[in-house]
Every structure is written in structure tokens, then in C-alpha cells.
PDB file of C-alpha atoms and ligand atoms in Angstrom:
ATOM      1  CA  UNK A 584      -0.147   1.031  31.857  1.00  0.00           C
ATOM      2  CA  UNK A 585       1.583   0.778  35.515  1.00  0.00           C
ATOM      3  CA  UNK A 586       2.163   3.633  37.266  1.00  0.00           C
ATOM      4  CA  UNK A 587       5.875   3.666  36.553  1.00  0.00           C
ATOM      5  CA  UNK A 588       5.267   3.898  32.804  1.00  0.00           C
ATOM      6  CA  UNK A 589       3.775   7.314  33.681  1.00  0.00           C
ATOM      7  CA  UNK A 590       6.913   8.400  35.485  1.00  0.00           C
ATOM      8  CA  UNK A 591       8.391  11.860  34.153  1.00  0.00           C
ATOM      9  CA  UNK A 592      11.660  12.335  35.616  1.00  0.00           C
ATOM     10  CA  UNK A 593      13.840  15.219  35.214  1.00  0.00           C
ATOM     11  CA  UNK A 594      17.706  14.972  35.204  1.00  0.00           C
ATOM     12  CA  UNK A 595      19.572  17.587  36.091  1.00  0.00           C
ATOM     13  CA  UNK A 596      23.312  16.854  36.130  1.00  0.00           C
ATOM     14  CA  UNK A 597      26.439  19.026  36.528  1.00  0.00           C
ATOM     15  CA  UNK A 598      29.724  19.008  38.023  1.00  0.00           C
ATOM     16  CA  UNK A 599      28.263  20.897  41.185  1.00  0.00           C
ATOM     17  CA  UNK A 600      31.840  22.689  42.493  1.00  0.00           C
ATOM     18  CA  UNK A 601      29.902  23.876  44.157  1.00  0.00           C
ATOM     19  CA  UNK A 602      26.141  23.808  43.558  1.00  0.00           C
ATOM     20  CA  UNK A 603      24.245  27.557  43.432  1.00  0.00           C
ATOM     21  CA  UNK A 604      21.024  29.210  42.664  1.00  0.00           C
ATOM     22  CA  UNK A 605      20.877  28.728  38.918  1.00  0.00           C
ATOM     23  CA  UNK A 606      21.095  24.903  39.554  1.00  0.00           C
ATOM     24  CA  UNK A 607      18.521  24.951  41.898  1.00  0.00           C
ATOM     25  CA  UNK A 608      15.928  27.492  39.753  1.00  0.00           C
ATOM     26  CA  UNK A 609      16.387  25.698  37.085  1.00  0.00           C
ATOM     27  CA  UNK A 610      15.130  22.502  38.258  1.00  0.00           C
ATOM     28  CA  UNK A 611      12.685  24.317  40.042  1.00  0.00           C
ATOM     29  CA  UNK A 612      11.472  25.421  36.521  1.00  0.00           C
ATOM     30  CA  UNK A 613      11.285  22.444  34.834  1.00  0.00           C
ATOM     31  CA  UNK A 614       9.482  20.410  37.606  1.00  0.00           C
ATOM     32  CA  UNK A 615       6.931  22.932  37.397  1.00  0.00           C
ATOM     33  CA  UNK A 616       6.686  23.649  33.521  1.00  0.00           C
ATOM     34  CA  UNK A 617       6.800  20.149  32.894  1.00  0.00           C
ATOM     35  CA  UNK A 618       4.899  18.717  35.671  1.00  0.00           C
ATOM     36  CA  UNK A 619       7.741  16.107  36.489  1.00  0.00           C
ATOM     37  CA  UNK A 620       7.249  13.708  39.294  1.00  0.00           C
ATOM     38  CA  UNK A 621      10.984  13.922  40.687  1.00  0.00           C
ATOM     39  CA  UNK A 622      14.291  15.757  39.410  1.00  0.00           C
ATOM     40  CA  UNK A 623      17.230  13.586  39.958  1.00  0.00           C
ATOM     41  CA  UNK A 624      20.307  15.760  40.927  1.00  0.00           C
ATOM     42  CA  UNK A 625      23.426  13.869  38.985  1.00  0.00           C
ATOM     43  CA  UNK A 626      26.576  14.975  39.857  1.00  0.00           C
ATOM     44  CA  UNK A 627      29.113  14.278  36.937  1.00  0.00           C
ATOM     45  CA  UNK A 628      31.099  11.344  37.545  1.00  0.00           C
ATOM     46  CA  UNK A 629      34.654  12.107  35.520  1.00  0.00           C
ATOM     47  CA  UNK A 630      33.294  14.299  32.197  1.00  0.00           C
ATOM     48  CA  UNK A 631      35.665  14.595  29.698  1.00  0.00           C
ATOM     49  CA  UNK A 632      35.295  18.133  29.065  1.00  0.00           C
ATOM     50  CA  UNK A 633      36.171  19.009  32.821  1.00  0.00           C
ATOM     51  CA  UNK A 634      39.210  16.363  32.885  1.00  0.00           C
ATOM     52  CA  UNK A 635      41.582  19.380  33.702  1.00  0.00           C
ATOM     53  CA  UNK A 636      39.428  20.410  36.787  1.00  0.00           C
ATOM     54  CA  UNK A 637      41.786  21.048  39.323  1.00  0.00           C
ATOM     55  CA  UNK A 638      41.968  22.591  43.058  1.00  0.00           C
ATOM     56  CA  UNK A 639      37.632  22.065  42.965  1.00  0.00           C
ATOM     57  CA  UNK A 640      35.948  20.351  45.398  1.00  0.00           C
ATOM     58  CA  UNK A 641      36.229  16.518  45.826  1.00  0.00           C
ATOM     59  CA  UNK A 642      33.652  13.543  44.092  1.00  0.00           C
ATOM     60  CA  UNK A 643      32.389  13.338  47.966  1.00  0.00           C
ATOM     61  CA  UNK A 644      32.232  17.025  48.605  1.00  0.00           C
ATOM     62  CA  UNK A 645      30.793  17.888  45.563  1.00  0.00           C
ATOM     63  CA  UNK A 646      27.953  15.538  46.707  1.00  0.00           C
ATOM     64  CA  UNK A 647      27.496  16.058  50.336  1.00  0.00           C
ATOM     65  CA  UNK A 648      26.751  19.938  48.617  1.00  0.00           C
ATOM     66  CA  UNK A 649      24.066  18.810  46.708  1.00  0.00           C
ATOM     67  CA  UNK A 650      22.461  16.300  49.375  1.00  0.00           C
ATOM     68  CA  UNK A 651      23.022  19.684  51.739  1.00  0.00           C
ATOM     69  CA  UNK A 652      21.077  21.939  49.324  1.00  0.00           C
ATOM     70  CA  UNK A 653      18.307  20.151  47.744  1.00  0.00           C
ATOM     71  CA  UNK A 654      17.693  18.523  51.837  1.00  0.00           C
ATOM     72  CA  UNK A 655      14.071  20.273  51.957  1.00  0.00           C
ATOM     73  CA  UNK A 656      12.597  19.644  48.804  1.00  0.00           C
ATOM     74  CA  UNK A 657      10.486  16.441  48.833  1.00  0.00           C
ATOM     75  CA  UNK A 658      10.940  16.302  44.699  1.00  0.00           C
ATOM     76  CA  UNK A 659      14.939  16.806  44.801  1.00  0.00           C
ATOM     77  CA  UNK A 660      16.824  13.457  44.920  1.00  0.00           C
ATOM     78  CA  UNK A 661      21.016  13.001  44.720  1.00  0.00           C
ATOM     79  CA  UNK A 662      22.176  10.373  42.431  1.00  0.00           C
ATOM     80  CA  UNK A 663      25.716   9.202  42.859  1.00  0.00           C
ATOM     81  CA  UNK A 664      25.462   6.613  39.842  1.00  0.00           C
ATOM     82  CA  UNK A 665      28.175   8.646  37.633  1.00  0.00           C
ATOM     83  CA  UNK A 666      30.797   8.483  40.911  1.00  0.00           C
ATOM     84  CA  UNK A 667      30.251   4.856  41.217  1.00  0.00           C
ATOM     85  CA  UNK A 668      31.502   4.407  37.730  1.00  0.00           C
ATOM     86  CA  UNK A 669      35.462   4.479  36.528  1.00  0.00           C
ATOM     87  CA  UNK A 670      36.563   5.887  33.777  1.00  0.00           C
ATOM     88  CA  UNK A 671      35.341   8.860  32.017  1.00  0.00           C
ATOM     89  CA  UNK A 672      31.639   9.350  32.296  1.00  0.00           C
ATOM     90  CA  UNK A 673      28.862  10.187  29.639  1.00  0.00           C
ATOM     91  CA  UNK A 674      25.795  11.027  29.675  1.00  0.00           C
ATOM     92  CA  UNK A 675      24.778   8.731  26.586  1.00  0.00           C
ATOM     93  CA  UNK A 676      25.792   5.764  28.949  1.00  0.00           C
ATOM     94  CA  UNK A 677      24.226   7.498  31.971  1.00  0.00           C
ATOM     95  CA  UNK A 678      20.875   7.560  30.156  1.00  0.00           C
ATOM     96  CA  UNK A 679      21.021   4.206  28.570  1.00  0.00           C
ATOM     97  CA  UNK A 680      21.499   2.472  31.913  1.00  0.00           C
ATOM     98  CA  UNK A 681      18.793   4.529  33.645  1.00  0.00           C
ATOM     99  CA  UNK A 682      16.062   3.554  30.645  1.00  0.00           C
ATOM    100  CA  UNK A 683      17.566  -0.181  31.153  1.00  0.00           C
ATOM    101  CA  UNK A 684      16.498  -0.116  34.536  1.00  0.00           C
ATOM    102  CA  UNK A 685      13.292   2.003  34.015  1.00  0.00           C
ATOM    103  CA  UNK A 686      12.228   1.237  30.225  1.00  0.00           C
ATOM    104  CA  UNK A 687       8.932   3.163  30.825  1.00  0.00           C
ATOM    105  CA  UNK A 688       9.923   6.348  32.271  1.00  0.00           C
ATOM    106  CA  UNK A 689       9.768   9.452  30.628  1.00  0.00           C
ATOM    107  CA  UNK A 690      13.573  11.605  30.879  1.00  0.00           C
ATOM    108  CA  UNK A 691      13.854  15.251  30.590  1.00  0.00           C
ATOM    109  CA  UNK A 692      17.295  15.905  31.054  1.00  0.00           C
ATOM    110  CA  UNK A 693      17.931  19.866  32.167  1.00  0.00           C
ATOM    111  CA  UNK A 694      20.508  22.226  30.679  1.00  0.00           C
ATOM    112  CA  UNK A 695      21.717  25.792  30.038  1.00  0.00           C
ATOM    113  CA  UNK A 696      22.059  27.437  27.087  1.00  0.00           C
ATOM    114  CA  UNK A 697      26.133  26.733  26.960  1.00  0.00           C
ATOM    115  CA  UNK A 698      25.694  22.952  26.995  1.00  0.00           C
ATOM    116  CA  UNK A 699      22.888  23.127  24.195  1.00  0.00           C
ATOM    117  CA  UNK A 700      25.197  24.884  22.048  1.00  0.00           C
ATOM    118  CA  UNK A 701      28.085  22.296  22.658  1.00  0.00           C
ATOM    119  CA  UNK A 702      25.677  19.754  22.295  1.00  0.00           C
ATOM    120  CA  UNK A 703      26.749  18.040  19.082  1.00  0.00           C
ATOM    121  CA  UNK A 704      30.202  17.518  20.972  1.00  0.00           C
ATOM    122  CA  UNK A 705      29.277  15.756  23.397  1.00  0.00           C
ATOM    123  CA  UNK A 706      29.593  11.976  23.032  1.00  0.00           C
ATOM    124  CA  UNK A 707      26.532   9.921  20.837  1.00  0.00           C
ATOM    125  CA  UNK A 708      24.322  12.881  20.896  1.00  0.00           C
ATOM    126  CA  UNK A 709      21.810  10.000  18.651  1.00  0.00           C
ATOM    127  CA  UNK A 710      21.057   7.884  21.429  1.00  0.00           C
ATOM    128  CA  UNK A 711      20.597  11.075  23.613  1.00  0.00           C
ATOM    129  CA  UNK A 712      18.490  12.400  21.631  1.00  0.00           C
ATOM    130  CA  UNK A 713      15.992   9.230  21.607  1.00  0.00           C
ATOM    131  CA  UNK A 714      16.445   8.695  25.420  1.00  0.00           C
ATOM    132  CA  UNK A 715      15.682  11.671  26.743  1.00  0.00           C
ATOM    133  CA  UNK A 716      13.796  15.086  26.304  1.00  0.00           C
ATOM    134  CA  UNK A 717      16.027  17.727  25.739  1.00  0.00           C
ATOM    135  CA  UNK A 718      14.924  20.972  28.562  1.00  0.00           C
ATOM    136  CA  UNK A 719      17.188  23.850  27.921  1.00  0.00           C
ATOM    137  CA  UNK A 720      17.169  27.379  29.889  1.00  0.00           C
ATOM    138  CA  UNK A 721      18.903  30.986  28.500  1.00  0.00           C
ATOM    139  CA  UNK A 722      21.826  31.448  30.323  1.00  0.00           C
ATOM    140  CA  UNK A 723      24.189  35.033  29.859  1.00  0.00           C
ATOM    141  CA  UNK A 724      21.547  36.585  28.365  1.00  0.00           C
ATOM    142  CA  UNK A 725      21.425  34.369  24.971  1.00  0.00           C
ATOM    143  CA  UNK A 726      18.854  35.541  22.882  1.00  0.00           C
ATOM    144  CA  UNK A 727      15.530  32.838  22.397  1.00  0.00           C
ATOM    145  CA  UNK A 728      15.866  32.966  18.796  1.00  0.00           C
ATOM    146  CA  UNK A 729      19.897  32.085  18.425  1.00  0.00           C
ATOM    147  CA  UNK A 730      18.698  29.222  21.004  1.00  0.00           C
ATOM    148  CA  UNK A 731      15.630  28.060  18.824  1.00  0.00           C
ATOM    149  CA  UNK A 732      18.134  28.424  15.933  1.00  0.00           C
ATOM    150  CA  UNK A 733      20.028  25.769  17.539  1.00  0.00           C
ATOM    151  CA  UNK A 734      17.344  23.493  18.662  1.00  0.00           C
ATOM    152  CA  UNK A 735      15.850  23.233  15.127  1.00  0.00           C
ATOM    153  CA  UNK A 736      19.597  22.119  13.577  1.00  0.00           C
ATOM    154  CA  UNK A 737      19.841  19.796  16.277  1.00  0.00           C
ATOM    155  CA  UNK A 738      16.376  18.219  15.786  1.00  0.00           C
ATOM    156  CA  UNK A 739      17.458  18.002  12.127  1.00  0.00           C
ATOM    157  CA  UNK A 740      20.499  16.411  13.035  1.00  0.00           C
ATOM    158  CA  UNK A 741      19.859  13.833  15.892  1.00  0.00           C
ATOM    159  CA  UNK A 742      15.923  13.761  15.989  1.00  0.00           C
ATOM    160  CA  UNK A 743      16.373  15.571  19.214  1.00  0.00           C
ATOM    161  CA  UNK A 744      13.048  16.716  21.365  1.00  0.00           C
ATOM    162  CA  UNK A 745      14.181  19.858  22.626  1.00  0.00           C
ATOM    163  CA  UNK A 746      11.558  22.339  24.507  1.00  0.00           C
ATOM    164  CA  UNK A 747      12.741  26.031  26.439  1.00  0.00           C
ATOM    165  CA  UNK A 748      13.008  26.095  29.382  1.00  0.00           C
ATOM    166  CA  UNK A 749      11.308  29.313  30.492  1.00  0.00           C
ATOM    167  CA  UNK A 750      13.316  30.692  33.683  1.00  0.00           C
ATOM    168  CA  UNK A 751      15.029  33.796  34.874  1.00  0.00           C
ATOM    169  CA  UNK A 752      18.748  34.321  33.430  1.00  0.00           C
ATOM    170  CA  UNK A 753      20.835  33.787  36.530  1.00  0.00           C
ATOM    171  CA  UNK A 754      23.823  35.683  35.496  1.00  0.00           C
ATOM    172  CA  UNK A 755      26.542  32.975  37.825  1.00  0.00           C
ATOM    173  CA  UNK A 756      28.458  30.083  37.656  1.00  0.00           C
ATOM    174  CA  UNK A 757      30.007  27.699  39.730  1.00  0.00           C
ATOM    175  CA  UNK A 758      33.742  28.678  38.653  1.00  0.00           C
ATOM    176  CA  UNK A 759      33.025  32.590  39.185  1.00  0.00           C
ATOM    177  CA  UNK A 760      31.597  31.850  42.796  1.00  0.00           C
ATOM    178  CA  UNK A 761      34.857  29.701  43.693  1.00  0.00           C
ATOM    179  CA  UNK A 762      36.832  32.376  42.262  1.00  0.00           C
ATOM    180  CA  UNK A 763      34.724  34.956  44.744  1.00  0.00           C
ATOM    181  CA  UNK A 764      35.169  32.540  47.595  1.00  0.00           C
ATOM    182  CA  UNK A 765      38.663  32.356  47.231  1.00  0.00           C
ATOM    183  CA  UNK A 766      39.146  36.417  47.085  1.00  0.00           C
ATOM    184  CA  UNK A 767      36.557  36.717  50.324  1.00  0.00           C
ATOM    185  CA  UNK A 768      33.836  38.408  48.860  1.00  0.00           C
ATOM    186  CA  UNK A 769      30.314  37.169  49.871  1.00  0.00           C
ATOM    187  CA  UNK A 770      28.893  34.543  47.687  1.00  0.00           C
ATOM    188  CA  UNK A 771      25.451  34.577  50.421  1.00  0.00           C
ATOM    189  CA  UNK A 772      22.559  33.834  48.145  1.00  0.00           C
ATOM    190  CA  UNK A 773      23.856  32.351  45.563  1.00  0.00           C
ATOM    191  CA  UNK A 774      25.179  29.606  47.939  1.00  0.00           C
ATOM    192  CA  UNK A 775      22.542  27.963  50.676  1.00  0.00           C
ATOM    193  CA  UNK A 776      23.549  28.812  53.493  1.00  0.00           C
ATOM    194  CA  UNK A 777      24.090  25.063  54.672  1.00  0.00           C
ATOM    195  CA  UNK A 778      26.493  24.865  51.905  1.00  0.00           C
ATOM    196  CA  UNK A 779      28.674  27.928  52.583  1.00  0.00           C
ATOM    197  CA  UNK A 780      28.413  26.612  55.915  1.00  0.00           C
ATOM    198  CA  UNK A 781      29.800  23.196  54.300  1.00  0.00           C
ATOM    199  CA  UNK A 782      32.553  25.049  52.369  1.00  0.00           C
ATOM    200  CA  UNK A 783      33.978  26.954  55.672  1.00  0.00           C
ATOM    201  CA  UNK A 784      34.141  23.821  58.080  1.00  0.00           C
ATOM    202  CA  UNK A 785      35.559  21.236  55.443  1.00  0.00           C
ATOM    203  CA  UNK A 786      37.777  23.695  53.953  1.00  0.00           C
ATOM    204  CA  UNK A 787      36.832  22.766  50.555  1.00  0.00           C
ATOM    205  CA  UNK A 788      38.276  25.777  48.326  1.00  0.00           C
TER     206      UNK A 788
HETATM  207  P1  ATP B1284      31.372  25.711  35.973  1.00  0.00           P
HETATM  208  O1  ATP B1284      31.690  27.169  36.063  1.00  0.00           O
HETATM  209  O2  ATP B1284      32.224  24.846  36.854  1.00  0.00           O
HETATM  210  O3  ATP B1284      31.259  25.196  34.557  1.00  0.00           O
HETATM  211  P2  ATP B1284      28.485  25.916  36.102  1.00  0.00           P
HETATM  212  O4  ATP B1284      27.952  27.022  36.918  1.00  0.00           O
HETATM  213  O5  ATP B1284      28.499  26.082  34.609  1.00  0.00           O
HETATM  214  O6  ATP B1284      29.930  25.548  36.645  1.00  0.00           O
HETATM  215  P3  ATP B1284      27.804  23.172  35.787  1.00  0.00           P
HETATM  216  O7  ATP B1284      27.874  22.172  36.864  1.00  0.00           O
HETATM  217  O8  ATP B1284      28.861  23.192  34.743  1.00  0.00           O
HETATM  218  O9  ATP B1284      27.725  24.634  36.497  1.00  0.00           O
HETATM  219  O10 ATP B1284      26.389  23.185  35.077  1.00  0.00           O
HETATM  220  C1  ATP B1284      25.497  22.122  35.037  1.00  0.00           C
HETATM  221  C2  ATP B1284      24.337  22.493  34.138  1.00  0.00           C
HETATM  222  O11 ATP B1284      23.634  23.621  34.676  1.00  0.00           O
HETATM  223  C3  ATP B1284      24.755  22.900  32.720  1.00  0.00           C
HETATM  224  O12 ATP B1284      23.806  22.396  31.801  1.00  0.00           O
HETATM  225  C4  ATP B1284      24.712  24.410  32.757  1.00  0.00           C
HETATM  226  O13 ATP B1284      24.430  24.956  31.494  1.00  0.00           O
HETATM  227  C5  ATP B1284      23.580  24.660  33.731  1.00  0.00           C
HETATM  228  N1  ATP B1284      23.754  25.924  34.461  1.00  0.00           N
HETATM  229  C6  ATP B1284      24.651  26.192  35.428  1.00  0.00           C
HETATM  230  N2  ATP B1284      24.533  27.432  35.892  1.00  0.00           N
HETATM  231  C7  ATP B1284      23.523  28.003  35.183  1.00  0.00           C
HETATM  232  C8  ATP B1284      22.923  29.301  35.185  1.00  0.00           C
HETATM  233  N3  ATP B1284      23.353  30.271  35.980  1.00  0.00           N
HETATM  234  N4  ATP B1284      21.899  29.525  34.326  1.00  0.00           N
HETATM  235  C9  ATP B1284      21.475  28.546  33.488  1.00  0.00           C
HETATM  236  N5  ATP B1284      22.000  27.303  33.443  1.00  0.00           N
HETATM  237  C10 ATP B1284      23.013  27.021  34.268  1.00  0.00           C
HETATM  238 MG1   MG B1285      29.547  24.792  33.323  1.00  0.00          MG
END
């Protein structure tokens, strides 16, 4: 075995307009859980499901947010491969070309509660489910056992490997914070600094 086939990488993608806390805590949580080597931060390309996303932050902002916020952690690394491609993006074609390129590695791709319950709509959810680990964390409050409810249909379904996540429930999304933005309230600490600092000079919302 080379040391690459050892690799455990965790994925966390999202559309990151803009990236906050319960982004950052959650890949926090499954590096250390898991003991993952690296987390790959993957900002969404063109989803389908966010195709009406309008007056957000652009491809290039959205990134230079994430390269500003996860700048300190040695384990944190941006990947712009979903910008690079046209079209809509998914993750089933996301995942395939990253185990094309690393056959041997070892994904654990990161979500919230919401996405595992939309799960089965997302495209191929098969080939998902046998490329990567499924990580998911509670999010607004859901209780474990309607999440564990939802895990066991899906492994029935797709043969998906799905583990909890365990990590606090960060009550805040990326909508509500633009929203908060917008009106002038403080959004300090949910935000790094750098990237409020980001949002004021660039103008971004
Ligand atoms: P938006 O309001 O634009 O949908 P968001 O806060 O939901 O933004 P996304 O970029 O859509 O952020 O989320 C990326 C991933 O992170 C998803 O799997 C989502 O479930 C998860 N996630 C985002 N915020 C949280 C949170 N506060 N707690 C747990 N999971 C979260
Ligand atoms: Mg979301």
C-alpha cells in the first residue's frame, strides 16, 4: 500500500454566499472525528437546485471568501474544480473525477441535515453512494433519530455509508446572514472577520 492509498479526505462543498461558522465547525468536526488527513473546501460550481440564485456573491467572490477564511488552517484547502467546469455541476461527476484521479483515496463528503434529507434528489445518488462516505451533522435542531431514520432508508436504497456527524447545531445559514447584512445588523462571529472585511471593500451584497 502507498501512502496515497491511505489518504482520507474530507469534502466539504457548498455554495459559500458567503461562507460562516457552521461551514467551518463542521469540517472542523469531521477532520477530527474521522481523523481525515485534509478537508477540501468545494465551492459549488452551477448546482441545479440553486440555478435561481440571484443578487449573491460572484463564482470569484464566493471563492476568494473561502481562501480568506480557511487561510490559517494547515488542513483546509479551496478547490475551484466545480467553477472550472460549464454547465450545471454535480456532485456524482465531482466525485467520479476526483476517484479517477486518486483511485485509492478514501472520500468523506460533509453535509447538514437538510441535504441528507434531499439526498435521494440529488442527481445518481448510486454512484455517490459507492464513491464516497456519507458525514452528516444535525442542523435546526433535527432530532438524531428522524436523521438515523433517514440514513437507514438511504443505505437500503443506494448502499450508502452514512455515519453522524457529532457537532454543535449552529442555528445560521448563509441566506439569513446576507439577509442580516443587507438590513445592517452585525453578522461579527458568524463571519471571519477577514471576510466581513472582504464583503465591505468589494461590495459584494
Ligand atoms: P444557503 O442559505 O445559501 O442555502 P447554507 O448556509 O445552507 O446557505 P450551503 O452552502 O447551502 O450553506 O451549505 C453547504 C453545506 O453545509 C450543506 O450540506 C449544508 O447542509 C451544510 N450547512 C450549512 N450551514 C450549516 C449549519 N449551520 N449547520 C449544519 N450544516 C450546515
Ligand atoms: Mg443551503
Amino acid at each position: 500500500m502507498n501512502s496515497e492509498s491511505r489518504q482520507r479526505i474530507g469534502i466539504m462543498g457548498g455554495t459559500f454566499d458567503p461562507i460562516h461558522i457552521g461551514h467551518l465547525i463542521l469540517a472542523e468536526c469531521a477532520y477530527e472525528q474521522f481523523q481525515l488527513d485534509t478537508i477540501l473546501f468545494l465551492p459549488s460550481g452551477n448546482p441545479p437546485h440553486k440555478k435561481n440564485r440571484r443578487d449573491g456573491a460572484s463564482d470569484r467572490e464566493r471563492l476568494d471568501m473561502v481562501a480568506l477564511a480557511i487561510q490559517n488552517n494547515p488542513h483546509f484547502i479551496l478547490d475551484s474544480e466545480e467553477m472550472r467546469r460549464s454547465g450545471f455541476t454535480y456532485t456524482c461527476e465531482t466525485l467520479r473525477l476526483m476517484k479517477e484521479k486518486h483511485p485509492q483515496a478514501e472520500y468523506y463528503f460533509i453535509i447538514g441535515a437538510d441535504s441528507l434529507m434531499s439526498f435521494e434528489t440529488w442527481k445518481d445518488p448510486e454512484m455517490i453512494s459507492r464513491d464516497c462516505i456519507l458525514l452528516a451533522a444535525v442542523r435546526d435542531q433535527m432530532e438524531t433519530e428522524q436523521m438515523e431514520q433517514k440514513m437507514k432508508e438511504l443505505q437500503q436504497k443506494f448502499g450508502a455509508r452514512i455515519h453522524l456527524l457529532r457537532s454543535p447545531n449552529v442555528g445560521i445559514s448563509s441566506t439569513q446572514l446576507r439577509d442580516w447584512y443587507r438590513e445592517g445588523r452585525s453578522v461579527r462571529y458568524y463571519i471571519p472577520d477577514c471576510v466581513i472585511d472582504y464583503i465591505r471593500n468589494n461590495s459584494v451584497y
